[in-house]
Coordinates of C-alpha atoms in Angstrom, one line a residue:
X21 CA -83.3 71.4 -15.5
X22 CA -80.2 72.3 -13.7
X23 CA -82.2 74.9 -11.6
X24 CA -84.7 72.2 -10.2
X25 CA -84.2 72.0 -6.4
X26 CA -83.7 68.4 -6.5
X27 CA -80.7 68.8 -8.9
X28 CA -78.8 71.0 -6.4
X29 CA -79.4 68.1 -3.6
X30 CA -78.2 65.6 -5.7
X31 CA -75.0 67.7 -6.8
X32 CA -74.2 67.8 -2.9
X33 CA -74.5 64.3 -2.5
X34 CA -72.8 63.2 -5.7
X35 CA -70.7 66.3 -6.9
X36 CA -71.6 67.7 -10.4
X37 CA -69.4 65.1 -11.9
X38 CA -72.0 62.5 -11.3
X39 CA -75.0 64.6 -12.1
X40 CA -75.8 64.9 -15.5
X41 CA -78.3 67.3 -17.1
X42 CA -77.3 68.1 -20.6
X43 CA -79.6 66.5 -22.9
X44 CA -77.2 65.5 -25.5
X45 CA -75.0 63.8 -22.7
X46 CA -77.9 61.7 -21.2
X47 CA -79.3 60.7 -24.3
X48 CA -77.6 57.3 -24.2
X49 CA -79.1 56.6 -21.2
X50 CA -82.5 57.9 -21.9
X51 CA -82.6 55.4 -24.9
X52 CA -83.4 51.7 -25.2
X53 CA -80.9 49.1 -26.6
X54 CA -83.3 48.2 -29.4
X55 CA -86.0 51.0 -29.3
X56 CA -87.6 53.5 -26.8
X57 CA -86.8 56.8 -25.7
X58 CA -87.9 59.3 -23.1
X59 CA -87.0 62.8 -21.2
X60 CA -85.6 63.2 -17.8
X61 CA -84.7 65.7 -15.2
X62 CA -81.4 64.3 -14.5
X63 CA -79.2 60.9 -14.8
X64 CA -77.3 60.2 -11.7
X65 CA -74.1 57.9 -11.3
X66 CA -73.9 57.2 -7.5
X67 CA -70.5 55.5 -6.5
X68 CA -71.3 53.8 -3.6
X69 CA -74.5 52.4 -1.9
X70 CA -74.9 55.0 0.7
X71 CA -75.1 57.8 -1.9
X72 CA -77.4 55.7 -3.8
X73 CA -79.9 55.6 -0.7
X74 CA -79.4 59.2 -0.2
X75 CA -80.3 60.2 -3.6
X76 CA -83.2 57.9 -3.5
X77 CA -84.5 59.8 -0.4
X78 CA -84.0 63.1 -2.4
X79 CA -86.0 61.7 -5.1
X80 CA -88.9 60.5 -2.9
X81 CA -88.8 63.9 -0.9
X82 CA -89.4 65.7 -4.1
X83 CA -91.9 63.5 -5.6
X84 CA -89.8 62.3 -8.2
X85 CA -90.3 59.1 -10.4
X86 CA -87.2 56.8 -10.4
X87 CA -86.1 54.6 -13.2
X88 CA -83.3 52.2 -12.3
X89 CA -80.8 51.3 -14.9
X90 CA -77.5 49.2 -15.2
X91 CA -76.2 48.0 -18.4
X92 CA -79.1 48.8 -20.2
X93 CA -79.3 45.4 -22.2
X94 CA -83.0 44.9 -21.9
X95 CA -84.7 44.5 -25.0
X96 CA -88.2 45.8 -24.3
X97 CA -87.6 49.3 -23.4
X98 CA -87.7 48.5 -19.6
X99 CA -84.9 50.3 -18.1
X100 CA -85.2 53.9 -19.7
X101 CA -88.0 56.5 -20.0
X102 CA -90.5 56.0 -22.4
X103 CA -91.9 59.3 -23.8
X104 CA -92.6 62.6 -22.2
X105 CA -96.1 61.9 -20.7
X106 CA -95.3 61.3 -17.1
X107 CA -97.0 63.3 -14.4
X108 CA -93.7 64.0 -12.3
X109 CA -90.1 64.6 -13.1
X110 CA -88.2 61.8 -14.0
X111 CA -84.9 60.9 -12.5
X112 CA -82.8 57.8 -13.9
X113 CA -80.3 56.2 -11.6
X114 CA -77.6 54.4 -13.5
X115 CA -75.9 51.7 -11.1
X116 CA -73.0 50.4 -12.7
X117 CA -70.3 52.1 -10.5
X118 CA -71.4 50.0 -7.5
X119 CA -70.0 47.0 -8.8
X120 CA -68.7 44.8 -6.0
X121 CA -68.9 41.0 -5.7
X122 CA -68.7 39.3 -2.4
X123 CA -67.9 35.6 -2.0
X124 CA -69.5 33.7 0.6
X125 CA -67.9 30.6 1.9
X126 CA -65.8 29.2 -0.9
X127 CA -67.8 30.8 -3.2
X128 CA -71.0 28.6 -2.8
X129 CA -73.0 31.6 -2.9
X130 CA -72.4 35.1 -3.6
X131 CA -73.6 38.8 -3.0
X132 CA -73.8 40.9 -6.2
X133 CA -74.1 44.8 -5.9
X134 CA -76.3 46.8 -8.3
X135 CA -73.7 47.3 -11.0
X136 CA -71.8 43.7 -10.7
X137 CA -72.1 42.2 -14.2
X138 CA -72.4 38.6 -15.1
X139 CA -69.1 38.7 -16.8
X140 CA -67.4 39.7 -13.5
X141 CA -69.1 36.8 -11.7
X142 CA -68.0 34.3 -14.3
X143 CA -64.5 35.4 -14.0
X144 CA -64.4 35.8 -10.3
X145 CA -66.0 32.2 -9.9
X146 CA -63.5 30.4 -12.4
X147 CA -60.5 30.0 -10.0
X148 CA -62.7 28.6 -7.3
X149 CA -64.1 25.8 -9.9
X150 CA -67.6 27.3 -9.7
X151 CA -69.7 28.8 -12.3
X152 CA -72.8 31.2 -12.0
X153 CA -76.3 30.9 -12.1
X154 CA -76.5 31.7 -15.8
X155 CA -74.0 32.4 -18.5
X156 CA -73.6 35.7 -20.5
X157 CA -76.6 35.8 -22.6
X158 CA -77.0 36.3 -26.5
X159 CA -78.2 40.2 -26.3
X160 CA -75.0 41.9 -24.7
X161 CA -71.9 41.0 -22.8
X162 CA -72.5 43.8 -20.1
X163 CA -75.5 42.5 -18.5
X164 CA -75.6 42.9 -14.7
X165 CA -76.5 40.3 -12.0
X166 CA -79.3 42.4 -10.3
X167 CA -80.7 43.3 -13.9
X168 CA -81.1 39.5 -14.8
X169 CA -82.6 38.9 -11.3
X170 CA -85.1 41.8 -11.6
X171 CA -86.2 40.8 -15.0
X172 CA -86.3 36.9 -14.6
X173 CA -83.6 36.6 -17.4
X174 CA -83.4 32.8 -18.4
X175 CA -80.5 31.8 -20.7
X176 CA -79.0 28.7 -22.1
X177 CA -78.4 26.5 -19.2
X178 CA -80.8 23.7 -19.1
X179 CA -80.1 22.6 -15.3
X180 CA -80.3 26.1 -13.4
X181 CA -83.2 28.0 -15.0
X182 CA -83.9 31.8 -14.8
X183 CA -82.0 34.1 -12.5
X184 CA -84.0 33.9 -9.2
X185 CA -83.5 34.5 -5.4
X186 CA -85.6 35.1 -2.3
X187 CA -82.6 36.7 -0.7
X188 CA -82.0 40.5 -1.7
X189 CA -81.6 44.0 0.1
X190 CA -83.9 46.5 -1.7
X191 CA -85.7 50.0 -1.0
X192 CA -89.2 50.1 -1.3
X193 CA -91.9 53.1 -1.0
X194 CA -94.9 52.0 0.8
X195 CA -98.4 53.3 0.4
X196 CA -97.8 56.2 2.6
X197 CA -95.2 57.3 0.4
X198 CA -92.4 56.4 2.8
X199 CA -88.8 54.9 1.6
X200 CA -87.8 51.9 3.5
X201 CA -84.7 49.8 3.3
X202 CA -85.7 46.0 3.5
X203 CA -82.8 43.7 4.4
X204 CA -84.0 39.9 3.4
X205 CA -80.3 38.9 2.4
X206 CA -80.5 36.7 5.6
X207 CA -77.4 38.4 6.8
X208 CA -77.0 40.8 9.8
X209 CA -75.9 44.2 8.7
X210 CA -77.3 46.4 11.3
X211 CA -80.4 48.4 11.8
X212 CA -80.6 51.9 10.3
X213 CA -80.3 52.1 6.3
X214 CA -76.8 53.7 6.3
X215 CA -75.3 51.2 8.7
X216 CA -76.7 48.2 6.9
X217 CA -75.4 49.9 3.6
X218 CA -71.9 50.6 5.1
X219 CA -71.5 47.3 6.5
X220 CA -72.4 45.6 3.3
X221 CA -70.0 47.9 1.4
X222 CA -67.2 47.4 3.8
X223 CA -67.6 43.7 4.1
X224 CA -68.4 44.0 7.9
X225 CA -70.4 40.8 8.2
X226 CA -69.9 37.2 8.5
X227 CA -68.6 35.8 5.1
X228 CA -69.3 32.1 5.8
X229 CA -71.6 30.2 3.5
X230 CA -74.8 28.8 5.1
X231 CA -77.5 27.2 2.9
X232 CA -80.8 29.1 3.8
X233 CA -82.9 26.3 2.2
X234 CA -81.4 23.3 4.0
X235 CA -78.3 22.4 5.9
X236 CA -76.1 19.6 5.3
X237 CA -78.4 16.9 6.9
X238 CA -81.1 18.2 4.6
X239 CA -82.9 20.1 7.5
X240 CA -84.8 22.9 6.1
X241 CA -83.2 26.5 7.2
X242 CA -85.0 29.6 6.7
X243 CA -86.6 28.3 3.5
X244 CA -85.4 30.8 1.3
X245 CA -83.9 29.8 -2.2
X246 CA -81.2 31.6 -4.1
X247 CA -81.6 29.9 -7.3
X248 CA -84.4 28.2 -9.1
X249 CA -84.2 24.8 -7.5
X250 CA -86.9 22.9 -8.9
X251 CA -86.1 23.8 -12.6
X252 CA -85.0 20.5 -13.5
X253 CA -88.1 18.7 -12.4
X254 CA -90.2 21.3 -14.2
X255 CA -88.5 20.5 -17.4
X256 CA -88.6 16.9 -17.0
X257 CA -92.3 17.2 -17.0
X258 CA -92.6 16.9 -20.9
X259 CA -96.1 16.3 -20.8
X260 CA -97.3 19.4 -18.9
X261 CA -99.9 21.6 -20.7
X262 CA -97.8 24.9 -19.6
X263 CA -94.5 26.4 -20.4
X264 CA -91.4 25.7 -18.1
X265 CA -90.6 29.5 -17.7
X266 CA -91.9 32.9 -18.6
X267 CA -91.6 36.4 -17.1
X268 CA -95.0 36.6 -15.5
X269 CA -94.8 33.0 -13.9
X270 CA -96.2 33.8 -10.2
X271 CA -93.9 31.1 -8.8
X272 CA -90.9 33.2 -10.1
X273 CA -92.1 36.5 -8.8
X274 CA -90.8 37.3 -5.3
X275 CA -89.6 40.8 -4.3
X276 CA -86.4 41.6 -6.2
X277 CA -87.0 38.7 -8.5
X278 CA -89.1 39.8 -11.2
X279 CA -89.3 43.4 -9.8
X280 CA -88.6 45.2 -13.3
X281 CA -87.3 48.2 -11.5
X282 CA -90.2 48.4 -9.1
X283 CA -87.8 48.3 -6.3
X284 CA -84.2 49.8 -5.9
X285 CA -82.1 46.8 -5.4
X286 CA -79.0 47.1 -3.6
X287 CA -77.8 43.2 -3.6
X288 CA -78.8 40.0 -4.3
X289 CA -77.6 36.8 -2.9
X290 CA -77.2 34.0 -5.2
X291 CA -76.3 30.3 -5.6
X292 CA -73.1 29.4 -7.4
X293 CA -72.5 25.8 -8.8
X294 CA -69.6 23.2 -9.4
X295 CA -67.7 23.6 -12.7
X296 CA -68.1 20.3 -14.9
X297 CA -64.8 18.3 -15.0
X298 CA -65.4 17.2 -18.5
X299 CA -67.6 18.5 -21.6
X300 CA -68.4 17.4 -24.9
X301 CA -70.4 19.2 -27.5
X302 CA -72.7 17.3 -30.4
X303 CA -73.7 19.4 -33.4
X304 CA -77.0 17.9 -34.9
X305 CA -78.6 18.6 -38.2
X306 CA -82.1 17.5 -39.3
X307 CA -84.7 18.1 -41.8
X308 CA -87.2 16.6 -39.7
X309 CA -88.3 19.0 -36.9
X310 CA -90.2 16.2 -35.1
X311 CA -86.9 14.2 -34.9
X312 CA -85.7 16.8 -32.7
X313 CA -89.0 16.8 -30.6
X314 CA -88.4 13.1 -29.9
X315 CA -84.9 13.6 -29.1
X316 CA -85.8 16.1 -26.5
X317 CA -88.4 14.3 -24.9
X318 CA -86.2 11.0 -24.5
X319 CA -83.4 12.9 -23.1
X320 CA -85.6 15.0 -20.7
X321 CA -87.6 11.7 -19.7
X322 CA -85.0 8.9 -19.8
X323 CA -81.4 10.9 -19.0
X324 CA -80.5 11.0 -15.4
X325 CA -78.1 13.8 -16.2
X326 CA -79.6 16.6 -18.2
X327 CA -77.4 18.5 -20.8
X328 CA -75.7 21.7 -19.9
X329 CA -77.0 23.4 -23.1
X330 CA -78.9 22.6 -25.9
X331 CA -79.5 25.7 -28.4
X332 CA -81.6 25.5 -31.8
X333 CA -80.8 27.5 -34.5
X334 CA -82.6 27.6 -38.0
X335 CA -80.9 27.9 -41.4
X336 CA -81.9 31.2 -42.2
X337 CA -80.8 32.7 -38.7
X338 CA -77.7 30.8 -39.4
X339 CA -77.3 32.2 -42.7
X340 CA -77.8 36.2 -41.2
X341 CA -75.7 35.3 -38.3
X342 CA -72.9 34.0 -40.5
X343 CA -72.9 37.5 -42.7
X344 CA -74.1 39.9 -40.2
X345 CA -73.0 38.8 -37.0
X346 CA -69.3 38.1 -38.3
X347 CA -67.7 41.0 -36.5
X348 CA -69.2 40.1 -33.2
X349 CA -67.9 36.5 -33.5
X350 CA -64.5 37.5 -34.5
X351 CA -64.6 40.3 -31.8
X352 CA -65.3 37.9 -29.0
X353 CA -62.8 35.0 -30.5
X354 CA -59.9 37.2 -30.9
X355 CA -60.3 40.1 -28.2
X356 CA -62.0 37.8 -25.6
X357 CA -65.0 38.9 -23.5
X358 CA -63.0 41.0 -21.1
X359 CA -63.1 43.9 -23.3
X360 CA -66.6 43.4 -25.0
X361 CA -68.6 45.4 -22.5
X362 CA -66.5 48.5 -22.5
X363 CA -66.4 47.9 -26.4
X364 CA -70.1 48.0 -26.5
X365 CA -70.5 51.2 -24.2
X366 CA -68.0 53.0 -26.4
X367 CA -69.9 52.1 -29.6
X368 CA -73.1 53.3 -27.8
X369 CA -71.5 56.8 -26.9
X370 CA -69.8 57.2 -30.2
X371 CA -73.1 56.6 -32.2
X372 CA -75.1 59.1 -30.0
X373 CA -72.3 61.6 -30.9
X374 CA -72.5 61.0 -34.6
X375 CA -76.2 60.7 -34.6
X376 CA -76.2 64.6 -34.5
X377 CA -74.1 64.8 -37.8
X378 CA -77.0 65.2 -40.1
X379 CA -75.5 63.7 -43.5
X380 CA -74.3 60.6 -41.8
X381 CA -76.4 57.4 -41.8
X382 CA -77.9 55.9 -38.8
X383 CA -75.4 53.9 -36.6
X384 CA -72.4 54.4 -38.3
X385 CA -70.3 52.2 -36.3
X386 CA -72.3 49.2 -37.3
X387 CA -71.8 49.8 -41.0
X388 CA -67.9 50.3 -40.4
X389 CA -67.7 46.8 -38.4
X390 CA -70.2 45.2 -40.9
X391 CA -67.8 46.6 -43.7
X392 CA -64.6 45.3 -41.8
X393 CA -65.8 42.1 -41.1
X394 CA -66.3 41.4 -44.9
X395 CA -62.6 41.9 -45.5
X396 CA -61.7 38.8 -43.0
X397 CA -61.7 35.1 -44.7
X398 CA -64.4 32.7 -43.7
X399 CA -64.8 32.2 -39.8
X400 CA -67.2 29.2 -39.5
X401 CA -65.9 25.9 -39.4
X402 CA -66.2 23.4 -42.5
X403 CA -68.4 20.9 -40.9
X404 CA -71.0 23.6 -39.6
X405 CA -71.0 25.1 -43.1
X406 CA -71.8 21.5 -44.7
X407 CA -74.6 21.0 -42.3
X408 CA -75.9 24.3 -43.4
X409 CA -76.2 22.8 -46.9
X410 CA -77.6 19.6 -45.9
X411 CA -80.0 20.2 -42.9
X412 CA -82.7 23.0 -42.2
X413 CA -82.7 22.7 -38.2
X414 CA -79.5 22.5 -35.8
X415 CA -79.2 21.5 -32.4
X416 CA -76.0 22.4 -30.3
X417 CA -76.0 20.0 -27.4
X418 CA -73.5 20.2 -24.6
X419 CA -73.3 17.7 -21.9
X420 CA -71.1 17.0 -19.0
X421 CA -69.6 14.6 -16.7
X422 CA -72.0 11.4 -16.0
X423 CA -74.1 12.9 -18.7
X424 CA -71.5 12.2 -21.7
X425 CA -71.9 8.3 -21.5
X426 CA -75.9 8.8 -21.6
X427 CA -75.4 11.1 -24.5
X428 CA -72.9 8.5 -26.2
X429 CA -75.4 6.0 -25.8
X430 CA -78.6 7.8 -26.9
X431 CA -77.5 9.9 -29.8
X432 CA -76.0 7.3 -31.8
X433 CA -78.9 4.9 -31.5
X434 CA -81.3 7.8 -32.3
X435 CA -79.3 8.7 -35.5
X436 CA -79.1 5.1 -36.7
X437 CA -82.3 6.1 -38.6
X438 CA -81.3 8.5 -41.1
X439 CA -84.5 9.9 -41.4
X440 CA -83.8 11.6 -38.1
X441 CA -80.7 13.5 -39.6
X442 CA -77.2 13.3 -38.4
X443 CA -74.7 14.4 -35.8
X444 CA -71.0 14.9 -35.4
X445 CA -68.9 15.3 -32.1
X446 CA -67.3 18.5 -32.1
X447 CA -63.4 19.5 -31.7
X448 CA -62.8 22.3 -29.4
X449 CA -63.0 24.8 -32.3
X450 CA -66.2 23.6 -33.8
X451 CA -67.9 23.9 -30.6
X452 CA -66.7 27.6 -29.9
X453 CA -67.5 28.4 -33.4
X454 CA -71.1 26.9 -33.0
X455 CA -71.9 28.7 -29.9
X456 CA -70.2 32.0 -31.1
X457 CA -72.6 31.9 -34.0
X458 CA -75.6 31.3 -31.7
X459 CA -74.1 34.3 -29.6
X460 CA -74.0 36.7 -32.6
X461 CA -77.7 35.5 -33.7
X462 CA -79.6 38.4 -31.9
X463 CA -77.3 41.2 -32.9
X464 CA -77.2 39.9 -36.3
X465 CA -81.0 40.3 -37.1
X466 CA -80.7 44.0 -35.7
X467 CA -77.8 44.5 -38.2
X468 CA -79.6 43.0 -41.1
X469 CA -82.5 45.3 -40.5
X470 CA -80.0 48.3 -40.4
X471 CA -78.0 47.7 -43.2
X472 CA -81.3 46.9 -45.4
X473 CA -83.4 49.6 -44.0
X474 CA -84.0 51.2 -47.4
X475 CA -85.5 47.9 -48.7
X476 CA -87.2 46.2 -45.8
X477 CA -89.4 47.5 -42.8
X478 CA -89.2 47.2 -39.1
X479 CA -88.0 44.4 -37.2
X480 CA -90.3 42.6 -34.7
X481 CA -88.5 40.5 -31.8
X482 CA -90.4 38.1 -29.8
X483 CA -89.0 35.8 -27.1
X484 CA -91.8 33.2 -26.5
X485 CA -92.4 30.2 -24.2
X486 CA -94.4 27.2 -25.7
X487 CA -95.9 24.3 -23.8
X488 CA -93.5 21.6 -22.4
X489 CA -96.1 19.2 -24.3
X490 CA -95.9 21.0 -27.7
X491 CA -95.1 18.8 -30.2
X492 CA -95.7 21.2 -33.4
X493 CA -93.2 23.8 -32.1
X494 CA -92.0 25.2 -35.8
X495 CA -94.3 27.9 -36.4
X496 CA -97.0 28.0 -39.2
X497 CA -97.8 31.5 -40.1
X498 CA -101.1 32.1 -42.1
X499 CA -100.4 33.1 -45.8
X500 CA -101.6 36.7 -44.9
X501 CA -98.7 37.1 -42.6
X502 CA -96.0 35.6 -44.5
X503 CA -96.7 37.7 -47.3
X504 CA -95.9 40.7 -45.0
X505 CA -92.5 39.3 -43.9
X506 CA -89.0 39.6 -45.6
X507 CA -87.1 37.2 -43.1
X508 CA -88.6 35.2 -40.4
X509 CA -85.6 34.1 -38.1
X510 CA -86.0 31.3 -35.5
X511 CA -83.4 30.5 -32.7
X512 CA -83.8 29.7 -28.9
X513 CA -83.4 27.5 -26.0
X514 CA -84.9 24.1 -27.3
X515 CA -85.2 22.0 -24.0
X516 CA -86.9 24.8 -22.2
X517 CA -89.0 25.5 -25.2
X518 CA -88.3 29.2 -25.2
X519 CA -87.5 30.6 -28.5
X520 CA -86.5 33.9 -30.0
X521 CA -88.6 34.8 -33.2
X522 CA -87.4 37.7 -35.1
X523 CA -89.4 39.2 -38.1
X524 CA -87.9 41.5 -40.3
X525 CA -91.0 43.0 -42.1
X526 CA -91.5 44.2 -45.7
X527 CA -91.4 47.8 -46.9
X528 CA -94.4 49.9 -45.7
X529 CA -95.8 47.0 -43.4
X530 CA -97.5 48.4 -40.3
X531 CA -95.5 46.7 -37.4
X532 CA -97.9 46.8 -34.7
X533 CA -100.9 45.4 -36.5
X534 CA -98.4 42.6 -37.5
X535 CA -97.5 42.2 -33.9
X536 CA -100.9 42.2 -32.6
X537 CA -102.0 39.4 -35.0
X538 CA -98.9 37.3 -34.3
X539 CA -99.5 37.6 -30.6
X540 CA -103.3 36.4 -31.0
X541 CA -101.9 33.4 -32.4
X542 CA -99.4 32.7 -29.7
X543 CA -102.3 33.2 -27.2
X544 CA -104.4 30.6 -29.1
X545 CA -101.4 28.2 -28.9
X546 CA -101.0 28.6 -25.2
X547 CA -97.8 30.5 -25.5
X548 CA -96.4 32.8 -22.9
X549 CA -94.6 36.0 -23.9
X550 CA -92.2 37.5 -23.1
X551 CA -90.4 34.6 -21.9
X552 CA -87.2 36.2 -20.6
X553 CA -86.8 39.9 -21.4
X554 CA -89.7 41.2 -19.4
X555 CA -92.7 43.2 -20.4
X556 CA -91.0 46.5 -20.6
X557 CA -93.1 48.9 -22.2
X558 CA -93.7 46.8 -25.3
X559 CA -96.2 44.0 -23.8
X560 CA -99.2 44.2 -21.9
X561 CA -98.6 42.9 -18.0
X562 CA -100.9 39.7 -17.2
X563 CA -103.1 40.3 -14.2
X564 CA -100.9 38.5 -11.8
X565 CA -98.0 40.7 -12.8
X566 CA -99.9 43.8 -12.4
X567 CA -100.9 42.8 -8.9
X568 CA -97.4 42.1 -8.1
X569 CA -96.1 45.4 -9.2
X570 CA -98.7 47.2 -7.5
X571 CA -97.7 45.3 -4.0
X572 CA -94.0 46.2 -4.5
X573 CA -94.8 49.7 -5.7
X574 CA -98.1 51.1 -4.3
X575 CA -97.6 54.8 -5.1
X576 CA -96.2 54.0 -8.7
X577 CA -92.9 55.7 -8.3
X578 CA -90.4 53.1 -9.7
X579 CA -90.6 52.6 -13.4
X580 CA -94.4 53.5 -14.1
X581 CA -95.7 52.3 -17.4
X582 CA -94.2 49.1 -17.7
X583 CA -96.5 46.6 -18.8
X584 CA -98.6 49.1 -20.3
X585 CA -99.7 50.1 -16.9
X586 CA -100.7 53.8 -15.9
X587 CA -97.9 56.4 -15.4
X588 CA -99.6 58.5 -13.1
X589 CA -99.2 58.3 -9.2
X590 CA -101.2 56.2 -7.1
X591 CA -102.2 56.3 -3.3
X592 CA -100.6 59.5 -2.4
X593 CA -100.5 59.9 1.6
X594 CA -102.9 62.6 1.3
X595 CA -105.7 60.4 0.3
X596 CA -105.3 57.7 3.0

């Protein structure tokens, strides 16, 4: 591999330090977070935007496939190679080193570079009393801004919707196989690619904030949005026969937004939002799922101010997260979020090294962390544990500012009927505990499967979007499927009807057959999937998404094979 002519050119641009060809050292970057793995000619680590552009030029000149990768937190194998059956050499470009963040105005908008993390954005905005388009998700603390936009990532925030922008700077390969840099940031950065990228990286541009969608008088600007501005209206349409958000939604596919690595994104421009002055969290328990349906519909229809967050947890995932997510809970609580991205990265690299030792079990760091967590006393607040005994379904509802008074009126009135369940207003520690438990849920399902891998089968993880008018949101699987499942685990974002459904199968059950049967049931219900982790290599892309990908990447140079599309080259220039 090291003798490939492209590798020599990469080394001239980046130096040997940032060009990795050794298979054992590239394995971490060629492997998905949950599943998936493939081969690659090399993994590159550009340190600035100009070098990023230059290595892309080399890739295109040598007819290489390019797979973009940042924190690698996706759950559907979309940011790593998949198998060894590509028709060209594969180059993986890891963008984490390019992690600058630029404030526009007083932080009303931001420019995020390819490796800028959501965690960095949250920290930087906090002193300005601003908050980001979304908060750190349940899967991993290292997620990047660009990764979220590229994958239409959703999240917990009811008022803001999926990560979305129409303002981006990106490289694209056209139908003639030519690499072009497209500046749609709405900021004058110059003419040539290297001039544009140098000006951006060095801050040589106007940092003032101008709303490109409308000015202060309400007059339309360029008409380009830097967030999903109509999302609250979508949620409030509770009788609509379609989901509020899902990855293949054509209204959310725009250049970098939803591109899933079919473009090389250099920067995105996003709105930020004022921080709430006051917040209150309610913890709700019920044995009557239809009560939560009625509460959701009333709040979305009647309340002037929507809640900030409304997270659903079922009793089964409560139990699994309590036991198998305890180390995550304690790590975030006592070490803070600042250290978590590095700890995740170190953990992954240690596992990759120890994996080579034949007598060690899979994922030894997970097993050690699970054992150590057992030594600590009970970590969940007492009232959460009591509600776990009394009720099957839980809703964590956070409201803010003027929405507090509305919630304080509607919630006591609603739960005056004891058949609807009960609620309590959380203390700070109870609210923190409830949200940390929810945060730990996704990883806990994986941990359960790992610890019990001798007794159970594979894990199927689905994220689905139900119709906004869906009343029967609690899944009722046929007996033929129930008999194949060791543990069904349900949790999600209740007000937008996006649910995470994890199934730990029984030993020996064929996961592909079960998944196909489940997806058929979801199709019959009018659900959409995946809702917020993109198709990757695990799902078949819908027709509209296929056409979007082909428009962005007509030669199939970037991330070929996602959405179960072809991996072979399309529209080479010699055929035009």
